[in-house]
Amino acid sequence: EVQLLESGGGLVQPGGSLRLSCAASGFAFTSNAMTWVRQAPGKGLEWVSCITTGAATYYADSVRGRFTISRDTSKNTLFLQMNGLRAEDTAVYYCARNNRGVASPDYWGQGTLVSVSS
Amino acid sequence: QTVVTQEPSFSVSPGGTVTLTCGLTSGSVSTSNYPSWIQQIPGQAPRTLIYSTNTRSSGVPNRFSGSILGNTAALTITGAQADDESDYYCVLYVTNGISVFGGGTKLTVL
């Protein structure tokens, strides 16, 4: 059974940093691209970033230059390093497995809440 | 800037059929956009119903189907049930590793 478990969320001041983790199990982690998606309170889903099996990375304009996606294949874990956090980054962050290259998320984690406030 | 369009809301009667659509302001949606449909009950994590246009995720009832209709992606629910009342999002691969979500459709079953 595919399982994705996010952790690392919390309350941080504007300008601060957090690192989110997503522990993956139940599938060959090296065989799928992975994606981070976020959802601000009361808002829709927003694509944030993706990393391919070859470690190529892609970012939404809203986070490029501040966020860094990475993966540790020895630990089956996906990361999102978030620097220079802003109030508008407040959201639940979900990791998802991609089924078709960098597209088509098919499994999701339960999410971790990031709150940016002074 | 690429915008993915969805109906903000839709209603269907129990047992009825409804088709939600997903379009691109910049042109037509095709299978190369690998459209996916995600269901989210408020307060819960997203769940993918359909990926890569028309592939049903494991455990998804066959009353959910995906297709390309004209220049949009479509999610059809045949024989709607009360627990289909939810938010539905589409996501499209657009270019250079980037995907974009639509704003979501709030489906009411009544």
Coordinates of C-alpha atoms in Angstrom, one line a residue:
Chain A
E1 CA 0.0 0.0 0.0
V2 CA 1.4 3.4 -1.0
Q3 CA 1.8 5.7 2.0
L4 CA 3.1 9.2 2.2
L5 CA 3.5 10.9 5.6
E6 CA 4.4 14.6 5.8
S7 CA 6.1 16.2 8.8
G8 CA 7.9 19.3 9.8
G9 CA 5.2 21.9 9.7
G10 CA 4.7 24.5 12.4
L11 CA 4.5 28.2 13.3
V12 CA 7.3 30.4 12.0
Q13 CA 7.9 34.1 11.9
P14 CA 8.0 36.0 8.6
G15 CA 11.5 35.6 7.0
G16 CA 12.0 32.3 8.8
S17 CA 12.7 28.8 7.5
L18 CA 11.2 25.4 7.8
R19 CA 12.1 22.0 6.2
L20 CA 9.2 19.7 5.4
S21 CA 9.7 15.9 5.0
C22 CA 7.5 13.3 3.3
A23 CA 8.3 9.7 4.2
A24 CA 7.3 7.3 1.4
S25 CA 6.6 3.6 1.6
G26 CA 4.8 0.9 -0.4
F27 CA 6.4 1.6 -3.8
A28 CA 9.8 2.0 -5.4
F29 CA 10.6 5.6 -4.4
T30 CA 13.2 5.9 -7.1
S31 CA 10.7 5.1 -9.9
N32 CA 8.4 8.1 -9.5
A33 CA 8.6 11.9 -9.6
M34 CA 7.3 13.6 -6.5
T35 CA 5.4 16.8 -6.0
W36 CA 4.5 19.3 -3.3
V37 CA 1.1 20.9 -3.4
R38 CA -0.3 23.5 -0.9
Q39 CA -3.7 24.7 0.2
A40 CA -4.1 28.1 1.9
P41 CA -6.9 28.3 4.4
G42 CA -10.3 28.3 2.6
K43 CA -8.5 28.3 -0.8
G44 CA -7.9 25.8 -3.6
L45 CA -5.0 23.6 -4.3
E46 CA -1.8 25.2 -5.6
W47 CA 1.1 23.3 -7.3
V48 CA 4.4 24.2 -5.6
S49 CA 7.2 22.1 -6.8
C50 CA 8.2 18.8 -8.4
I51 CA 11.4 16.6 -8.5
T52 CA 12.0 14.0 -11.2
T53 CA 13.5 10.6 -10.8
G54 CA 16.7 12.1 -12.2
A55 CA 16.6 14.9 -9.6
A56 CA 15.6 17.7 -12.0
T57 CA 13.6 20.3 -10.1
Y58 CA 10.7 22.6 -11.0
Y59 CA 9.0 25.4 -9.1
A60 CA 6.0 27.7 -9.2
D61 CA 6.8 31.3 -9.7
S62 CA 5.5 32.1 -6.2
V63 CA 8.2 30.1 -4.5
R64 CA 11.1 30.0 -7.0
G65 CA 14.3 31.2 -5.3
R66 CA 13.0 30.7 -1.8
F67 CA 12.0 27.0 -1.7
T68 CA 14.2 24.0 -2.6
I69 CA 12.8 20.5 -3.3
S70 CA 15.1 17.4 -2.8
R71 CA 14.9 13.7 -2.2
D72 CA 17.0 11.2 -0.3
T73 CA 16.5 7.9 -2.0
S74 CA 18.4 6.0 0.7
K75 CA 15.7 7.1 3.2
N76 CA 12.7 7.1 0.8
T77 CA 12.1 10.7 1.8
L78 CA 11.1 13.9 0.0
F79 CA 12.0 17.3 1.4
L80 CA 10.9 20.9 0.9
Q81 CA 13.3 23.5 2.3
M82 CA 11.4 26.7 2.7
N83 CA 13.3 30.0 3.3
G84 CA 12.2 33.6 3.4
L85 CA 8.7 32.5 4.5
R86 CA 5.9 35.0 4.0
A87 CA 2.4 35.2 5.4
E88 CA 1.0 34.1 2.1
D89 CA 2.9 30.8 2.4
T90 CA 0.6 29.8 5.2
A91 CA -1.1 26.6 4.1
V92 CA -1.4 22.9 4.5
Y93 CA 1.4 21.3 2.4
Y94 CA 0.8 17.9 0.8
C95 CA 3.2 15.6 -0.9
A96 CA 2.0 13.6 -3.8
R97 CA 3.4 10.8 -6.0
N98 CA 3.4 11.4 -9.7
N99 CA 2.2 8.6 -12.0
R100 CA 3.2 9.9 -15.5
G101 CA 6.7 11.6 -15.4
V102 CA 6.2 15.0 -13.7
A103 CA 2.5 14.9 -14.2
S104 CA -0.6 13.1 -12.9
P105 CA -0.4 12.9 -9.1
D106 CA -2.0 9.7 -8.0
Y107 CA -1.3 9.3 -4.2
W108 CA -1.4 12.0 -1.5
G109 CA -0.2 12.4 2.0
Q110 CA -2.4 13.8 4.8
G111 CA -0.6 17.1 4.8
T112 CA 1.3 19.3 7.3
L113 CA 0.3 22.8 8.4
V114 CA 2.7 25.7 8.0
S115 CA 1.7 29.0 9.6
V116 CA 3.7 32.1 9.0
S117 CA 2.9 34.8 11.5
S118 CA 4.6 37.2 13.9
Chain B
Q1 CA 0.3 33.1 -17.4
T2 CA -1.5 29.9 -17.8
V3 CA -4.9 29.7 -16.2
V4 CA -6.9 26.4 -15.7
T5 CA -10.6 27.0 -15.7
Q6 CA -13.3 25.0 -13.9
E7 CA -17.0 25.7 -13.2
P8 CA -17.1 27.2 -9.7
S9 CA -20.2 25.2 -8.7
F10 CA -22.5 22.6 -10.1
S11 CA -25.4 20.6 -8.8
V12 CA -26.8 17.2 -9.6
S13 CA -29.8 15.2 -8.5
P14 CA -29.1 11.8 -6.8
G15 CA -28.8 9.2 -9.5
G16 CA -28.2 11.8 -12.1
T17 CA -25.2 12.4 -14.4
V18 CA -23.0 15.4 -14.3
T19 CA -20.0 16.4 -16.4
L20 CA -17.4 18.8 -15.0
T21 CA -14.9 20.4 -17.3
C22 CA -11.4 21.7 -17.2
G23 CA -10.0 24.1 -19.7
L24 CA -7.0 26.2 -20.5
T25 CA -7.2 30.0 -21.3
S26 CA -4.2 29.5 -23.6
G27 CA -5.7 26.9 -25.8
S28 CA -7.1 23.3 -26.0
V29 CA -6.6 20.6 -23.4
S30 CA -5.2 17.3 -24.8
T31 CA -3.9 14.1 -23.5
S32 CA -0.4 15.7 -23.5
N33 CA -1.6 17.8 -20.5
Y34 CA -2.2 14.5 -18.6
P35 CA -5.3 15.8 -16.9
S36 CA -6.0 14.5 -13.5
W37 CA -9.1 14.9 -11.3
I38 CA -8.9 15.2 -7.6
Q39 CA -11.7 14.9 -5.1
Q40 CA -11.4 16.8 -1.8
I41 CA -14.0 16.6 1.0
P42 CA -13.6 19.7 3.1
G43 CA -11.2 19.0 6.0
Q44 CA -9.7 15.9 4.4
A45 CA -6.7 15.3 2.2
P46 CA -7.1 15.3 -1.6
R47 CA -7.8 12.0 -3.3
T48 CA -7.1 11.4 -7.0
L49 CA -10.0 9.9 -8.9
I50 CA -8.6 10.0 -12.4
Y51 CA -5.1 10.5 -13.7
S52 CA -3.6 10.7 -17.2
T53 CA -7.0 11.7 -18.7
N54 CA -9.0 8.5 -18.1
T55 CA -7.2 6.1 -15.8
R56 CA -9.2 5.4 -12.6
S57 CA -7.2 5.3 -9.4
S58 CA -7.3 2.2 -7.3
G59 CA -10.6 1.8 -5.5
V60 CA -12.4 4.5 -7.4
P61 CA -15.9 3.5 -8.4
N62 CA -16.5 3.1 -12.1
R63 CA -19.3 5.8 -12.0
F64 CA -16.3 8.2 -12.3
S65 CA -14.8 8.5 -15.7
G66 CA -12.4 10.9 -17.4
S67 CA -12.2 12.0 -21.0
I68 CA -11.3 14.8 -23.4
L69 CA -14.5 16.6 -24.7
G70 CA -13.8 19.0 -27.4
N71 CA -11.1 21.3 -26.1
T72 CA -11.5 20.5 -22.5
A73 CA -10.8 17.7 -20.1
A74 CA -14.0 16.2 -18.5
L75 CA -15.0 14.3 -15.4
T76 CA -18.3 12.5 -15.7
I77 CA -20.1 11.1 -12.7
T78 CA -22.8 8.7 -13.7
G79 CA -25.4 7.8 -11.0
A80 CA -24.4 10.5 -8.5
Q81 CA -24.6 9.6 -4.9
A82 CA -24.9 11.8 -1.8
D83 CA -21.3 11.2 -0.8
D84 CA -20.1 12.5 -4.1
E85 CA -20.8 16.0 -2.7
S86 CA -17.4 17.5 -2.6
D87 CA -14.9 19.8 -4.2
Y88 CA -13.3 18.6 -7.4
Y89 CA -10.1 19.9 -8.8
C90 CA -8.4 19.3 -12.1
V91 CA -4.7 19.6 -12.6
L92 CA -2.9 19.9 -16.0
Y93 CA 0.7 19.6 -17.0
V94 CA 1.5 22.7 -18.9
T95 CA 5.2 23.1 -19.7
N96 CA 8.8 22.7 -18.4
G97 CA 7.8 20.5 -15.5
I98 CA 5.1 22.9 -14.3
S99 CA 1.6 21.8 -13.5
V100 CA -1.4 24.1 -12.7
F101 CA -4.5 23.4 -10.7
G102 CA -7.9 24.7 -11.6
G103 CA -9.8 26.7 -9.1
G104 CA -12.1 23.8 -8.2
T105 CA -15.8 22.9 -8.6
K106 CA -18.0 22.6 -5.6
L107 CA -20.5 19.8 -6.4
T108 CA -23.8 19.7 -4.6
V109 CA -25.9 16.6 -4.8
L110 CA -29.6 17.4 -4.1

